[in-house]
CSV table of C-alpha atoms in Angstrom, one decimal:
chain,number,residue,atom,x,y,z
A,1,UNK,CA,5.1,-10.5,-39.3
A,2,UNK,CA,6.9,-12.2,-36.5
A,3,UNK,CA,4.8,-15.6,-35.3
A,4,UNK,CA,4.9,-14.8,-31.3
A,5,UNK,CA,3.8,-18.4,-30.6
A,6,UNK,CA,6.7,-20.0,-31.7
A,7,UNK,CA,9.1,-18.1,-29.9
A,8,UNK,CA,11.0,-21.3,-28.1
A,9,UNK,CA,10.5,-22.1,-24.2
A,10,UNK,CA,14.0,-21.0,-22.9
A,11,UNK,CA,13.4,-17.6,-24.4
A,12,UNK,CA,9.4,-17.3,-22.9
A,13,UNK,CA,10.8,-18.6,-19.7
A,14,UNK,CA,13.6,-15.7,-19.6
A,15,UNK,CA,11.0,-13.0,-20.5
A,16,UNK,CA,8.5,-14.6,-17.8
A,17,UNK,CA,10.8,-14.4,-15.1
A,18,UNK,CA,11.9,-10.3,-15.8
A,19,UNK,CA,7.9,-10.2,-15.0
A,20,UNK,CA,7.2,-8.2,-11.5
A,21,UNK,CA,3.6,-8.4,-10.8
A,22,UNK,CA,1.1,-11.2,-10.8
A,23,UNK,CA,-1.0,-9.2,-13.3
A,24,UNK,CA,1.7,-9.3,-15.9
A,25,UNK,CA,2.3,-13.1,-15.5
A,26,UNK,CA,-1.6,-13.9,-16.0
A,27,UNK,CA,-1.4,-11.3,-19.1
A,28,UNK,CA,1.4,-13.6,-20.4
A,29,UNK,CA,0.1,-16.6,-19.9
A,30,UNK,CA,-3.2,-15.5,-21.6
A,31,UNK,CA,-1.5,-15.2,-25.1
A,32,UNK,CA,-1.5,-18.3,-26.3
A,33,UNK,CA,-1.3,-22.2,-25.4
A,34,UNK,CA,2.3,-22.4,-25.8
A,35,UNK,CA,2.7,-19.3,-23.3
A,36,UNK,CA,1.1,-20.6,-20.9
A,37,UNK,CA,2.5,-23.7,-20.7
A,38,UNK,CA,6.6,-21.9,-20.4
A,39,UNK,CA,5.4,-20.5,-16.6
A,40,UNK,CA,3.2,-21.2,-13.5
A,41,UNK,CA,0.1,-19.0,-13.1
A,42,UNK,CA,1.7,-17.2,-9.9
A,43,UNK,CA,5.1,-16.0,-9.4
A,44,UNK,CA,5.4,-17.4,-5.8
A,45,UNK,CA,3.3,-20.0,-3.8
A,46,UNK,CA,1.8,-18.4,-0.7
A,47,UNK,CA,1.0,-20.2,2.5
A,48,UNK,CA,-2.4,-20.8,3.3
A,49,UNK,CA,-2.3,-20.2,7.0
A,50,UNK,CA,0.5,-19.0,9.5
A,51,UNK,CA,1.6,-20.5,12.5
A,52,UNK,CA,2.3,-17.9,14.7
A,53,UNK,CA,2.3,-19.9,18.4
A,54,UNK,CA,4.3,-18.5,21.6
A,55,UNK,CA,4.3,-21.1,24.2
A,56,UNK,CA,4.9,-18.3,26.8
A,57,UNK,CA,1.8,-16.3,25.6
A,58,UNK,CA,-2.2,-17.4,25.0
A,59,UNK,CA,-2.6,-14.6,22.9
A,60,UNK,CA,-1.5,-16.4,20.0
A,61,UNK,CA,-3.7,-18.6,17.9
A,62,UNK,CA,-1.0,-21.4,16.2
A,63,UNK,CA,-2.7,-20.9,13.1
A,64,UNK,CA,-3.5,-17.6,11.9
A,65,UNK,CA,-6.5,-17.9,8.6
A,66,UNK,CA,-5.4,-17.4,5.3
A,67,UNK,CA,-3.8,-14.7,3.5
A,68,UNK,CA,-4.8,-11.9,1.0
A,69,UNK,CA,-3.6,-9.7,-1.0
A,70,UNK,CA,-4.8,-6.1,-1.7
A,71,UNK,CA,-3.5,-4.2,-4.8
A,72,UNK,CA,-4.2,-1.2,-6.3
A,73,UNK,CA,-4.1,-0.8,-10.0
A,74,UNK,CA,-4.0,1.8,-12.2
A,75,UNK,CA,-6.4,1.4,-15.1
A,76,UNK,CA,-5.8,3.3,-18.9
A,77,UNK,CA,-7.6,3.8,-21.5
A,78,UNK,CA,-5.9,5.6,-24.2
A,79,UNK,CA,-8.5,5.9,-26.5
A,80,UNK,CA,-10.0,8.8,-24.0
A,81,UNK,CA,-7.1,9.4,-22.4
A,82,UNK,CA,-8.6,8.8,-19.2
A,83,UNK,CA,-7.0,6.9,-16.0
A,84,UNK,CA,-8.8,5.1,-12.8
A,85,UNK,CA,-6.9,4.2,-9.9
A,86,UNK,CA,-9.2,1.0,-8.8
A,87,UNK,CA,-8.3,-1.1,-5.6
A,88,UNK,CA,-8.6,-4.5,-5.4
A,89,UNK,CA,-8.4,-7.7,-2.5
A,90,UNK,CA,-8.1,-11.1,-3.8
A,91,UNK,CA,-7.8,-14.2,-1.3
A,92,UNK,CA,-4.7,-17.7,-1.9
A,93,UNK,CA,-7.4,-19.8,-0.5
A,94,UNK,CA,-10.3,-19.2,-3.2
A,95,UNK,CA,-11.0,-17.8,-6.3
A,96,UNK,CA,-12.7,-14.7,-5.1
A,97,UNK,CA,-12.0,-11.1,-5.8
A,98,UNK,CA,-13.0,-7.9,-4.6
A,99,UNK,CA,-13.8,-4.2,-5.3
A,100,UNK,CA,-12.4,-2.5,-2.6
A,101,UNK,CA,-14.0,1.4,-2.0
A,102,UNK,CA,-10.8,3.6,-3.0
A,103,UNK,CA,-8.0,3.4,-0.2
A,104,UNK,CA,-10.6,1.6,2.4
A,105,UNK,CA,-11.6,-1.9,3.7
A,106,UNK,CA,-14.8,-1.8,2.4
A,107,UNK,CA,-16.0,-3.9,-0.5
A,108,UNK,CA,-17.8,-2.5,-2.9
A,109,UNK,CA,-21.3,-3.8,-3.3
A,110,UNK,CA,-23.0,-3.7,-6.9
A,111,UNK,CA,-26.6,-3.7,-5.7
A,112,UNK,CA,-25.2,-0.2,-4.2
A,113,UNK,CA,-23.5,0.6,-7.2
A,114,UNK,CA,-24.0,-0.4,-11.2
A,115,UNK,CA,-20.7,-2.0,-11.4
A,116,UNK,CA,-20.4,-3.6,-14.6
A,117,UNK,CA,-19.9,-7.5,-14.2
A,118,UNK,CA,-17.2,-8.0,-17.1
A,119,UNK,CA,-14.1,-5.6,-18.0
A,120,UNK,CA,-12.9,-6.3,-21.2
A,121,UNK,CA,-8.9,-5.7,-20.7
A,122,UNK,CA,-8.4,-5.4,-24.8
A,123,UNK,CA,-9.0,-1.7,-24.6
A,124,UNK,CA,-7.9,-0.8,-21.3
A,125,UNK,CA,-4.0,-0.8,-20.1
A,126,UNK,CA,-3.6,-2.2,-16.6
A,127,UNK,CA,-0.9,-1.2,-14.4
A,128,UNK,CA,-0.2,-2.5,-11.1
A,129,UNK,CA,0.8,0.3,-8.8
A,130,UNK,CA,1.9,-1.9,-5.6
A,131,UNK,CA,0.0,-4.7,-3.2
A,132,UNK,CA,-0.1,-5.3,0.4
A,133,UNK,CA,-0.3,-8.9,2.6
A,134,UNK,CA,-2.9,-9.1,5.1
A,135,UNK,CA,-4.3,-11.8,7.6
A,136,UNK,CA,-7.5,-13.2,8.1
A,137,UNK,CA,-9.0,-15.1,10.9
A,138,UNK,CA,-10.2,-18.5,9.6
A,139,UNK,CA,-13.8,-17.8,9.6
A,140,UNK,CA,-12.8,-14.8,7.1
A,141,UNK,CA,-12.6,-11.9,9.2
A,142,UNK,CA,-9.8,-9.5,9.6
A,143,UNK,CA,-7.7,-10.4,12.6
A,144,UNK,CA,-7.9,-7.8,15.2
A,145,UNK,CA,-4.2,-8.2,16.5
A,146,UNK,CA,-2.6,-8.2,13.2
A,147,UNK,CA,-2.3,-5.8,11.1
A,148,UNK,CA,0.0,-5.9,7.8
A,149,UNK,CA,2.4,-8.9,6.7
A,150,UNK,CA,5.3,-8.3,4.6
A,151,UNK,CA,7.1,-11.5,2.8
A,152,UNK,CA,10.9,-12.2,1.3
A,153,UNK,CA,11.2,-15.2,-1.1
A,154,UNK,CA,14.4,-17.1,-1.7
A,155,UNK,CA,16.7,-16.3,-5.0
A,156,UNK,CA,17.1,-20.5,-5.6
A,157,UNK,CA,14.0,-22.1,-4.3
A,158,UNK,CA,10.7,-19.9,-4.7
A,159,UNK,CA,9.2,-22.8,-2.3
A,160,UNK,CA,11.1,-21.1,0.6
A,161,UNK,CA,9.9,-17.7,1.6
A,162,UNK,CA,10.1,-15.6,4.9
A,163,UNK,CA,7.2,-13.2,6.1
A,164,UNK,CA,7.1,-10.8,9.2
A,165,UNK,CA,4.0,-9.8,10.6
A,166,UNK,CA,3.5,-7.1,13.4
A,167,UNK,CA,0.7,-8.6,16.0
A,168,UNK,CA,-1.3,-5.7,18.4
A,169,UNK,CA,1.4,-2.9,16.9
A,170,UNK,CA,4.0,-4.7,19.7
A,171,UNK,CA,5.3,-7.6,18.6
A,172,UNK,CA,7.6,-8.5,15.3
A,173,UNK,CA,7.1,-12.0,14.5
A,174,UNK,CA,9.0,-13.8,11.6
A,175,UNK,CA,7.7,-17.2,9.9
A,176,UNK,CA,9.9,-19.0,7.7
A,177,UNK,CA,9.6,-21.3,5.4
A,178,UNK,CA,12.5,-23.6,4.2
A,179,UNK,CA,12.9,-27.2,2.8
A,180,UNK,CA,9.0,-27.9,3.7
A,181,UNK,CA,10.0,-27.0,7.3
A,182,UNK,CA,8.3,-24.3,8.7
A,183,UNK,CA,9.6,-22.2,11.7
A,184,UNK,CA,8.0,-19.0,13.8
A,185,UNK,CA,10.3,-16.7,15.6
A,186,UNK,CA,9.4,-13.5,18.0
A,187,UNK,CA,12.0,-11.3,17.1
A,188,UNK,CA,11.0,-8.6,19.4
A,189,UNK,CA,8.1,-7.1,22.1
A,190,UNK,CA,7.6,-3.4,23.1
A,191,UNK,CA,6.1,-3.1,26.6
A,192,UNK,CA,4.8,0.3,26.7
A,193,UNK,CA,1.9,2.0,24.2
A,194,UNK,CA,4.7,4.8,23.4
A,195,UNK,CA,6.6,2.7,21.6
A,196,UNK,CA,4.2,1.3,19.2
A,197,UNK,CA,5.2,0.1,16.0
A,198,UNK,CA,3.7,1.8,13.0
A,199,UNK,CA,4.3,0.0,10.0
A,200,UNK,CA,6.2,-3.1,8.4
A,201,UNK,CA,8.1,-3.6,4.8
A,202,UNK,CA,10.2,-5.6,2.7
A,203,UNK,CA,12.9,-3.5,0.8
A,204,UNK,CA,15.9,-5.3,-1.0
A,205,UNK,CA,15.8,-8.5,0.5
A,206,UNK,CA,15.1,-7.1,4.1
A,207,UNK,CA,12.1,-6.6,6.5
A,208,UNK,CA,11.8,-2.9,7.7
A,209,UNK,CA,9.6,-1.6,10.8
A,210,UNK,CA,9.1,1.9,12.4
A,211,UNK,CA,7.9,2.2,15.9
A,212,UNK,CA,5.8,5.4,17.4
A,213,UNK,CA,9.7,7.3,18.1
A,214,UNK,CA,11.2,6.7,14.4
A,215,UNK,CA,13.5,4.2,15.7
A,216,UNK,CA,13.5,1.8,12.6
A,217,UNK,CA,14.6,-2.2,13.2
A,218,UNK,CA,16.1,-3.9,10.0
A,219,UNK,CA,16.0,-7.8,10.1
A,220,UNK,CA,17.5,-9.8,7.5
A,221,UNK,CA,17.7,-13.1,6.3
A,222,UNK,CA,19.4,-14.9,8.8
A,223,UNK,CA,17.7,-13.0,11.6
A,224,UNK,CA,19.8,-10.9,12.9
A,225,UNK,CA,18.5,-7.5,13.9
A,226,UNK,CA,19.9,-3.8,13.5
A,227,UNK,CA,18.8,-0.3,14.2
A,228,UNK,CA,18.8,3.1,12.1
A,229,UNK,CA,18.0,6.2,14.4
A,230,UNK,CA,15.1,8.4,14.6
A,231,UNK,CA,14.8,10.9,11.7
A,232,UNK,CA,14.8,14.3,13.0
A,233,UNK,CA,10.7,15.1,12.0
A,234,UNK,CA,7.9,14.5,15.0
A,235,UNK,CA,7.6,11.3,17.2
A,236,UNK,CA,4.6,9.8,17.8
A,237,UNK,CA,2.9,10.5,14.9
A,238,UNK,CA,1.2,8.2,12.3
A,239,UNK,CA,4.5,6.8,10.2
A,240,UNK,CA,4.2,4.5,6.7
A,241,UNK,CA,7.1,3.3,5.5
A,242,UNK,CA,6.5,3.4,1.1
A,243,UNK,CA,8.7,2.0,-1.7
A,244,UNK,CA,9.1,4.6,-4.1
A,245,UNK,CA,11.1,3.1,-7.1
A,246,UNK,CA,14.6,2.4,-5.8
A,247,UNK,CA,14.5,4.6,-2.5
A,248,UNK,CA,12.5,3.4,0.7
A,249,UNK,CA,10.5,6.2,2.2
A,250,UNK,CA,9.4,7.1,5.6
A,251,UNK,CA,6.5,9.2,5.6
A,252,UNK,CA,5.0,10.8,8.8
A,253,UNK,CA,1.5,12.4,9.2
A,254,UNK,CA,1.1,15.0,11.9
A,255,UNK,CA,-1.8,17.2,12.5
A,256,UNK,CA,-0.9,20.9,12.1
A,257,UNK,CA,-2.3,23.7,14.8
A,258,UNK,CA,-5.6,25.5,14.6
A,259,UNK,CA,-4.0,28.9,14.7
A,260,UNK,CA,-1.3,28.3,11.8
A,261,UNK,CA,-4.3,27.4,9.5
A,262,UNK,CA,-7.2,29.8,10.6
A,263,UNK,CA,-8.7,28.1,13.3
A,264,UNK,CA,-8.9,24.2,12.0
A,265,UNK,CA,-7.1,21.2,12.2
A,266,UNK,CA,-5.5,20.2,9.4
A,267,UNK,CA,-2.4,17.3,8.6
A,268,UNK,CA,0.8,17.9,7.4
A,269,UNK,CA,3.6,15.8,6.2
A,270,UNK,CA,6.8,15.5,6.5
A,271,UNK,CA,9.1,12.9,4.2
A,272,UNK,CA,12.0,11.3,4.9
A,273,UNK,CA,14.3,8.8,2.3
A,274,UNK,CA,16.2,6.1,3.8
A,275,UNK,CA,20.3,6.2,3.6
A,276,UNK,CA,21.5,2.4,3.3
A,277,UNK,CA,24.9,3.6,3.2
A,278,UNK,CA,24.9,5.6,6.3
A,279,UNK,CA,22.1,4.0,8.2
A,280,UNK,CA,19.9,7.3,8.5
A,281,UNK,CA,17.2,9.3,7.3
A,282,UNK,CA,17.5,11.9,5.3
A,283,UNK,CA,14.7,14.7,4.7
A,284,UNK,CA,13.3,15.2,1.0
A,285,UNK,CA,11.6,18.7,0.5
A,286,UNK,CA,9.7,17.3,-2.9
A,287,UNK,CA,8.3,13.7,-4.1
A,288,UNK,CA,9.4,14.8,-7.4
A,289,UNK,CA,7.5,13.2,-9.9
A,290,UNK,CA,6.5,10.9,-7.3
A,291,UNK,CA,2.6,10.3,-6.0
A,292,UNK,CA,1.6,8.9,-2.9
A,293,UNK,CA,-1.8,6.7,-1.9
A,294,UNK,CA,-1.6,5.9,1.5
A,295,UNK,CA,-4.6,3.6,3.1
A,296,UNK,CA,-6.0,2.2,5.8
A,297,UNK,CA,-4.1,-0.7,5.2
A,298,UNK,CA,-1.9,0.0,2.0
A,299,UNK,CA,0.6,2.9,1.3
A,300,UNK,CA,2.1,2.5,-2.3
A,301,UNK,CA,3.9,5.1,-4.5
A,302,UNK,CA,3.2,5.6,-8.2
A,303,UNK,CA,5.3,8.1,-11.3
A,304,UNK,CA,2.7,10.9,-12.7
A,305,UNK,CA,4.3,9.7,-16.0
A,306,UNK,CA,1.6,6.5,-15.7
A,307,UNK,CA,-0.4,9.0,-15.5
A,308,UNK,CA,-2.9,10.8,-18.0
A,309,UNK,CA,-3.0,15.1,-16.9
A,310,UNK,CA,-1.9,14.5,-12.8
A,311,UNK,CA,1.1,16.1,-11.9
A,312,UNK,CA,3.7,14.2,-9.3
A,313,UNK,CA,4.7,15.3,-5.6
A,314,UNK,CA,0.9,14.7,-4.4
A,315,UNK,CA,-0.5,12.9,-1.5
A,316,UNK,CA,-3.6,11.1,-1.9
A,317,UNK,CA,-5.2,9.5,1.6
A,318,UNK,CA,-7.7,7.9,3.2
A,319,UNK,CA,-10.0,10.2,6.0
A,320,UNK,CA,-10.1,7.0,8.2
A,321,UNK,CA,-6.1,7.8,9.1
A,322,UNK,CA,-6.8,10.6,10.8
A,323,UNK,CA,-10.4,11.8,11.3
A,324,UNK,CA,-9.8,13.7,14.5
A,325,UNK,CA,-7.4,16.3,12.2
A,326,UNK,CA,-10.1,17.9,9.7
A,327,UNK,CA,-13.5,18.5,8.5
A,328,UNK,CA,-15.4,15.9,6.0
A,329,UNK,CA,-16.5,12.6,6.0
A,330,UNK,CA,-13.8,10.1,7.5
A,331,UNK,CA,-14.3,7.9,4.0
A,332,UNK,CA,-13.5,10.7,1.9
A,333,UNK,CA,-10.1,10.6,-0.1
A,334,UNK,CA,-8.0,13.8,1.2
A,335,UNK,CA,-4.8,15.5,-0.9
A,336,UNK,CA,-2.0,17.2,-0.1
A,337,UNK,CA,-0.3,19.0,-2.8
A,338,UNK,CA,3.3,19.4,-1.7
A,339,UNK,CA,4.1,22.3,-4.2
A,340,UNK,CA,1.0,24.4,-2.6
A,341,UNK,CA,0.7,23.0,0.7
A,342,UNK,CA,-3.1,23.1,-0.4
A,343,UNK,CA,-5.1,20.1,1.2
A,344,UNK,CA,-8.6,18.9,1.3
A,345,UNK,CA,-11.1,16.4,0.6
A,346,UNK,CA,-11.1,15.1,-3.1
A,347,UNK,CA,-15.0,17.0,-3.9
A,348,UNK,CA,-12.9,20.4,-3.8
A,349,UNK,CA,-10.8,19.3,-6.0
A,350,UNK,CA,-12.0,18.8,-9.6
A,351,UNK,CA,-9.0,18.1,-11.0
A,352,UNK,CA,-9.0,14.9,-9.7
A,353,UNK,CA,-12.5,13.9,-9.0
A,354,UNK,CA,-12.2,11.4,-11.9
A,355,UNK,CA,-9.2,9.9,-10.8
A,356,UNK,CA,-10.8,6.9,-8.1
A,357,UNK,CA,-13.2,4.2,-9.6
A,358,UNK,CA,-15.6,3.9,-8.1
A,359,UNK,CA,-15.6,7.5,-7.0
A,360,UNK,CA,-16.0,8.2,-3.1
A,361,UNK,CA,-19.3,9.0,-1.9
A,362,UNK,CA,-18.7,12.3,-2.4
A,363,UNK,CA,-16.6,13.5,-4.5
A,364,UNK,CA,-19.6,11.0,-6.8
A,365,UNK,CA,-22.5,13.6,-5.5
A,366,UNK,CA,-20.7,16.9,-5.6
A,367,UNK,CA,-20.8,18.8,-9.2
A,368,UNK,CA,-17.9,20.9,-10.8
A,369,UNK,CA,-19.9,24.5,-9.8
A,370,UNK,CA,-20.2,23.1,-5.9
A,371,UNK,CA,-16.4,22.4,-6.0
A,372,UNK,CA,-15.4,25.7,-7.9
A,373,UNK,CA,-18.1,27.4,-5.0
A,374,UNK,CA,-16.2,25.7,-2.3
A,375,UNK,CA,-12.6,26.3,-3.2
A,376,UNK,CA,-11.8,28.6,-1.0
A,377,UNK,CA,-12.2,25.5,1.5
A,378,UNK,CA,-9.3,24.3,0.7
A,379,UNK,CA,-6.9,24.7,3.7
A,380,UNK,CA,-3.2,25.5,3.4
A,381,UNK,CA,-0.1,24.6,5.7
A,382,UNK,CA,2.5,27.4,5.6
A,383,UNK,CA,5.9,26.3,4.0
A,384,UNK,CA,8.1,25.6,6.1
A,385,UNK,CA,10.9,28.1,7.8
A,386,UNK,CA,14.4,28.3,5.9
């Protein structure tokens, strides 16, 4: 049998750099001595704070707190065949992690739950599924004017990085980080509350950003701004803009009318798949074997194939989005099967009551016979006219 410590450094260096996540790294580095020595414990440094000052505005603090980082994972265990999708926020200015309630803010607190103090990751497989960059406030607090942060680090100097953050939904502001020398750049300010923007990515080496209308500002590297058009679904509606594999996706939550649905609110979806060659959006009828989680603050895309028993082309979302559009608790987690239109909270369905550690509220309280009782609960949006 092959001696895994004594492969030589170039080759544990090449292997450590193919490695995406920070998960995988610290799994690497946990093999052995030798291991760990061939690569840092994190893939890129992160700032600690953000300078963020306009000398034409005292809205802006010039240092904005320190930076986390909220990831969901996807946790195996193939002895039962069984999967957990488990969110978690870690901080770059202290060792602290937490156990976020699924697709929420909230942390999770064990005297509320019996969380078990120590996972031991030898019989579980863990998967990370996507993260998201946030801001805090120096005393620790989410800041109220920013919302998501999105960051690009350079190909030759992982020191150098670039990260766009998107202050009260109006302003894109870049900060970037070369040769020690940091530099912070408004790149652009709506005026009017119609032309909010909704939500901020990094995609192939550029920052992305969709405003209330669709319109959807690319900024690259050397700062120079362009524009792709409006897809042709519903403006002003809640948009998230979601990596799914190669393809960036914009996905747009609308609320569908009382009388299509038998008297209730409920949301609909509509998805739309970026063209890079022909700057547009193109419509997609089907994820595929696509699933979706979209947060409060985090909107990441997953293949069923990680998956034990869930089938792709689902939508899995947080109440808090859109509470004014349903029925149930706005901390439930809602679905939206795309092959049945059927949506829901995630007690009704018992498919996948299992699927979010630790469960919400809930779907924790509610037993199989309740769910089976209250199927017919389960609204449906019609298909949409060929």
């Amino acid at each position: 049998m092959a001696d895994w410590s004594q492969l030589s450094p170039e080759l544990l260096t090449l292997i450590a750099k193919c490695l995406d996540t920070r998960f995988d790294v610290l799994r690497f580095r946990s093999v052995c001595s030798s291991w760990r020595s061939s690569f840092p414990p994190k893939l890129y440094p992160l700032p600690t704070k953000l300078p963020l000052q306009n000398p034409n505005s005292i809205k802006y603090s010039p240092e904005v707190g320190d930076i986390m980082i909220d990831t969901i994972f996807l946790v195996r265990c193939p002895a039962s065949a069984a999967c957990r999708v488990v969110n978690v926020r870690e901080y770059t200015h202290r060792e602290k992690t937490q156990l976020l309630r699924p697709l929420l803010d909230h942390e999770v607190r064990p005297l509320v739950l019996k969380i078990p103090q120590v996972l031991d990751l030898t019989n579980f497989q863990v998967i990370e599924l996507g993260h998201q960059f946030l801001v805090l406030t120096p005393d620790g607090f989410p800041e109220m004017f920013i919302d998501k942060a999105a960051f690009l680090w350079s190909n030759t100097n992982t020191n150098d990085f670039m990260v766009l953050t998107l202050i009260k939904c109006l302003d894109l502001y870049v900060v970037s980080s070369k040769s020690d020398k940091i530099e912070s750049t408004l790149l652009e300010t709506r005026t009017s509350d119609f032309e909010y923007f909704r939500d901020i990515i990094s995609f192939k080496g550029k920052f992305y950003a969709i405003d209330d209308g669709g319109e959807t500002t690319v900024v690259d590297q050397s700062l120079k701004l362009s524009f792709i058009g409006s897809p042709t679904g519903k403006k002003y509606c809640r948009k998230f803009l979601v990596q799914a594999g190669d393809n960036l996706l914009d996905v747009e939550m609308l609320a569908v009318s009382a009388d299509v649905v038998g008297g209730e609110m409920v949301v609909d979806f509509r998805i739309f798949r970026l063209n890079e060659e022909e700057k547009k959006w193109d419509a997609m009828e089907s994820l595929g074997d696509q699933i979706l989680f979209l947060g409060v603050r985090q909107s990441v895309s997953a293949s069923a194939s990680e998956f034990y028993g869930v089938k792709g082309n689902l939508i899995f979302y947080s109440g808090l989005l859109c509470t004014s559009y349903h029925y149930g608790d706005s901390e439930d987690v809602f679905v939206f099967d795309l092959d049945t239109y059927a949506t829901g909270p995630l007690e009704i369905f018992p498919e996948f009551g299992k699927l979010f550690w630790p469960p919400p509220e809930k779907a924790r309280m509610k037993q199989p016979l309740w769910a089976w009782l209250h199927k017919d609960k389960r609204r449906y949006r019609r298909p949409p006219e060929q």
